[in-house]
PDB file of C-alpha atoms in Angstrom:
ATOM      1  CA  UNK A1385     -12.409 -10.222  -6.340  1.00  0.00           C
ATOM      2  CA  UNK A1386     -10.353  -8.912  -3.410  1.00  0.00           C
ATOM      3  CA  UNK A1387      -8.773 -11.620  -0.993  1.00  0.00           C
ATOM      4  CA  UNK A1388      -9.312 -11.708   2.671  1.00  0.00           C
ATOM      5  CA  UNK A1389      -5.582 -11.104   3.059  1.00  0.00           C
ATOM      6  CA  UNK A1390      -5.740  -8.128   0.920  1.00  0.00           C
ATOM      7  CA  UNK A1391      -8.956  -6.779   2.778  1.00  0.00           C
ATOM      8  CA  UNK A1392      -6.938  -7.081   5.875  1.00  0.00           C
ATOM      9  CA  UNK A1393      -3.928  -5.412   4.595  1.00  0.00           C
ATOM     10  CA  UNK A1394      -6.164  -2.419   3.547  1.00  0.00           C
ATOM     11  CA  UNK A1395      -7.505  -2.530   7.097  1.00  0.00           C
ATOM     12  CA  UNK A1396      -4.064  -1.990   8.348  1.00  0.00           C
ATOM     13  CA  UNK A1397      -3.250   0.688   5.937  1.00  0.00           C
ATOM     14  CA  UNK A1398      -6.558   2.869   6.307  1.00  0.00           C
ATOM     15  CA  UNK A1399      -5.785   2.612  10.172  1.00  0.00           C
ATOM     16  CA  UNK A1400      -2.165   3.904   9.556  1.00  0.00           C
ATOM     17  CA  UNK A1401      -3.336   6.591   7.438  1.00  0.00           C
ATOM     18  CA  UNK A1402      -5.714   7.808   9.756  1.00  0.00           C
ATOM     19  CA  UNK A1403      -3.249   8.148  12.346  1.00  0.00           C
ATOM     20  CA  UNK A1404      -0.763   9.844   9.938  1.00  0.00           C
ATOM     21  CA  UNK A1405      -3.519  12.497   9.176  1.00  0.00           C
ATOM     22  CA  UNK A1406      -3.936  13.143  13.080  1.00  0.00           C
ATOM     23  CA  UNK A1407      -0.365  13.338  14.137  1.00  0.00           C
ATOM     24  CA  UNK A1408       1.304  16.854  13.003  1.00  0.00           C
ATOM     25  CA  UNK A1409       4.739  15.310  13.904  1.00  0.00           C
ATOM     26  CA  UNK A1410       4.248  12.078  11.935  1.00  0.00           C
ATOM     27  CA  UNK A1411       4.823   8.696  12.841  1.00  0.00           C
ATOM     28  CA  UNK A1412       8.366   8.398  11.724  1.00  0.00           C
ATOM     29  CA  UNK A1413       9.895   5.578   9.861  1.00  0.00           C
ATOM     30  CA  UNK A1414       7.856   2.558  11.490  1.00  0.00           C
ATOM     31  CA  UNK A1415       7.286   0.029   9.279  1.00  0.00           C
ATOM     32  CA  UNK A1416       4.161  -2.173   9.477  1.00  0.00           C
ATOM     33  CA  UNK A1417       3.827  -5.859   8.203  1.00  0.00           C
ATOM     34  CA  UNK A1418       1.140  -8.275   8.290  1.00  0.00           C
ATOM     35  CA  UNK A1419       1.715 -12.260   8.918  1.00  0.00           C
ATOM     36  CA  UNK A1420      -0.908 -14.965   8.814  1.00  0.00           C
ATOM     37  CA  UNK A1421       0.243 -16.203  12.317  1.00  0.00           C
ATOM     38  CA  UNK A1422       2.645 -15.780  14.900  1.00  0.00           C
ATOM     39  CA  UNK A1423       5.967 -17.780  15.008  1.00  0.00           C
ATOM     40  CA  UNK A1424       5.730 -20.773  17.078  1.00  0.00           C
ATOM     41  CA  UNK A1425       8.308 -19.712  19.443  1.00  0.00           C
ATOM     42  CA  UNK A1426       7.266 -16.848  21.554  1.00  0.00           C
ATOM     43  CA  UNK A1427       9.454 -14.865  23.428  1.00  0.00           C
ATOM     44  CA  UNK A1428       9.883 -15.334  27.329  1.00  0.00           C
ATOM     45  CA  UNK A1429       8.078 -12.275  28.056  1.00  0.00           C
ATOM     46  CA  UNK A1430       4.962 -12.894  26.112  1.00  0.00           C
ATOM     47  CA  UNK A1431       1.985 -14.139  27.739  1.00  0.00           C
ATOM     48  CA  UNK A1432       0.716 -17.760  27.093  1.00  0.00           C
ATOM     49  CA  UNK A1433      -2.341 -16.533  24.727  1.00  0.00           C
ATOM     50  CA  UNK A1434      -1.408 -16.348  21.279  1.00  0.00           C
ATOM     51  CA  UNK A1435      -0.526 -12.637  20.319  1.00  0.00           C
ATOM     52  CA  UNK A1436      -2.403 -10.557  17.896  1.00  0.00           C
ATOM     53  CA  UNK A1437       0.521  -8.352  17.293  1.00  0.00           C
ATOM     54  CA  UNK A1438       4.256  -7.703  18.302  1.00  0.00           C
ATOM     55  CA  UNK A1439       6.271  -4.321  18.334  1.00  0.00           C
ATOM     56  CA  UNK A1440       9.994  -5.125  17.179  1.00  0.00           C
ATOM     57  CA  UNK A1441      12.058  -1.790  18.551  1.00  0.00           C
ATOM     58  CA  UNK A1442      14.364  -0.170  16.112  1.00  0.00           C
ATOM     59  CA  UNK A1443      17.958  -1.301  16.559  1.00  0.00           C
ATOM     60  CA  UNK A1444      21.250  -1.347  14.952  1.00  0.00           C
ATOM     61  CA  UNK A1445      20.071   0.954  12.298  1.00  0.00           C
ATOM     62  CA  UNK A1446      16.858  -0.611  11.533  1.00  0.00           C
ATOM     63  CA  UNK A1447      13.462   0.950  12.043  1.00  0.00           C
ATOM     64  CA  UNK A1448      10.832  -0.417  14.443  1.00  0.00           C
ATOM     65  CA  UNK A1449       8.475  -2.610  12.933  1.00  0.00           C
ATOM     66  CA  UNK A1450       5.051  -3.417  14.004  1.00  0.00           C
ATOM     67  CA  UNK A1451       3.525  -6.851  12.894  1.00  0.00           C
ATOM     68  CA  UNK A1452       0.002  -7.860  13.117  1.00  0.00           C
ATOM     69  CA  UNK A1453      -0.944 -11.690  12.879  1.00  0.00           C
ATOM     70  CA  UNK A1454      -4.101 -11.936  10.833  1.00  0.00           C
ATOM     71  CA  UNK A1455      -5.531 -15.351  11.718  1.00  0.00           C
ATOM     72  CA  UNK A1456      -5.519 -14.577  15.605  1.00  0.00           C
ATOM     73  CA  UNK A1457      -7.165 -11.312  14.967  1.00  0.00           C
ATOM     74  CA  UNK A1458      -9.810 -12.772  12.882  1.00  0.00           C
ATOM     75  CA  UNK A1459     -10.644 -15.494  15.175  1.00  0.00           C
ATOM     76  CA  UNK A1460     -11.190 -12.876  18.076  1.00  0.00           C
ATOM     77  CA  UNK A1461     -13.885 -10.990  16.495  1.00  0.00           C
ATOM     78  CA  UNK A1462     -17.539 -12.528  16.772  1.00  0.00           C
ATOM     79  CA  UNK A1463     -18.932 -10.184  14.046  1.00  0.00           C
ATOM     80  CA  UNK A1464     -16.642  -9.691  10.790  1.00  0.00           C
ATOM     81  CA  UNK A1465     -17.724  -6.074  10.923  1.00  0.00           C
ATOM     82  CA  UNK A1466     -15.821  -5.387  14.089  1.00  0.00           C
ATOM     83  CA  UNK A1467     -12.613  -6.244  12.279  1.00  0.00           C
ATOM     84  CA  UNK A1468     -11.964  -2.849  11.171  1.00  0.00           C
ATOM     85  CA  UNK A1469     -12.417  -1.326  14.613  1.00  0.00           C
ATOM     86  CA  UNK A1470      -9.999  -4.344  16.113  1.00  0.00           C
ATOM     87  CA  UNK A1471      -7.208  -3.897  13.701  1.00  0.00           C
ATOM     88  CA  UNK A1472      -7.666  -0.012  14.213  1.00  0.00           C
ATOM     89  CA  UNK A1473      -7.219  -0.471  18.127  1.00  0.00           C
ATOM     90  CA  UNK A1474      -4.170  -2.942  17.650  1.00  0.00           C
ATOM     91  CA  UNK A1475      -2.230  -0.449  15.466  1.00  0.00           C
ATOM     92  CA  UNK A1476      -3.186   2.381  17.840  1.00  0.00           C
ATOM     93  CA  UNK A1477      -1.821   0.545  20.809  1.00  0.00           C
ATOM     94  CA  UNK A1478       1.306  -0.693  19.175  1.00  0.00           C
ATOM     95  CA  UNK A1479       2.069   2.738  17.397  1.00  0.00           C
ATOM     96  CA  UNK A1480       1.544   4.434  20.720  1.00  0.00           C
ATOM     97  CA  UNK A1481       3.660   2.086  22.424  1.00  0.00           C
ATOM     98  CA  UNK A1482       6.510   2.609  19.844  1.00  0.00           C
ATOM     99  CA  UNK A1483       6.216   6.421  20.023  1.00  0.00           C
ATOM    100  CA  UNK A1484       5.993   6.464  23.958  1.00  0.00           C
ATOM    101  CA  UNK A1485       2.618   8.389  23.817  1.00  0.00           C
ATOM    102  CA  UNK A1486      -0.849   7.485  25.231  1.00  0.00           C
ATOM    103  CA  UNK A1487      -3.077   5.703  22.578  1.00  0.00           C
ATOM    104  CA  UNK A1488      -5.780   8.482  22.902  1.00  0.00           C
ATOM    105  CA  UNK A1489      -3.143  11.058  21.488  1.00  0.00           C
ATOM    106  CA  UNK A1490      -3.087   8.972  18.301  1.00  0.00           C
ATOM    107  CA  UNK A1491      -6.840   8.309  18.319  1.00  0.00           C
ATOM    108  CA  UNK A1492      -9.411  10.291  20.779  1.00  0.00           C
ATOM    109  CA  UNK A1493     -11.966   7.663  20.280  1.00  0.00           C
ATOM    110  CA  UNK A1494      -9.543   4.429  21.120  1.00  0.00           C
ATOM    111  CA  UNK A1495     -10.870   2.560  23.854  1.00  0.00           C
ATOM    112  CA  UNK A1496      -8.655   0.111  25.728  1.00  0.00           C
ATOM    113  CA  UNK A1497     -10.302  -3.483  24.936  1.00  0.00           C
ATOM    114  CA  UNK A1498      -9.026  -4.856  28.390  1.00  0.00           C
ATOM    115  CA  UNK A1499     -11.138  -2.038  30.104  1.00  0.00           C
ATOM    116  CA  UNK A1500     -14.235  -2.787  28.381  1.00  0.00           C
TER     117      UNK A1500
END
């Protein structure tokens, strides 16, 4: 039986693989990680609400890293069937920010959650 954690990891991997297939130039050496919750010490520039993800830019020879926070994401969806869409949108948003492109470049079906 697959755990909730493993199922969430699979959703992240699926989203990344879909984007990699669409982007001819690839996504570079950006790393992805999943953590249960964000650290309790948010950075000064983060909003007051609990973050769903965080982009750590490349520095000192280390690749950029995108971290998704599983529990805050799971609690934001009303219907568990919507979890895959939310994970995909978060991956698209963060990857677009890391690559300096518009999210629709990576996923033509992307729709900004803040605009809905």
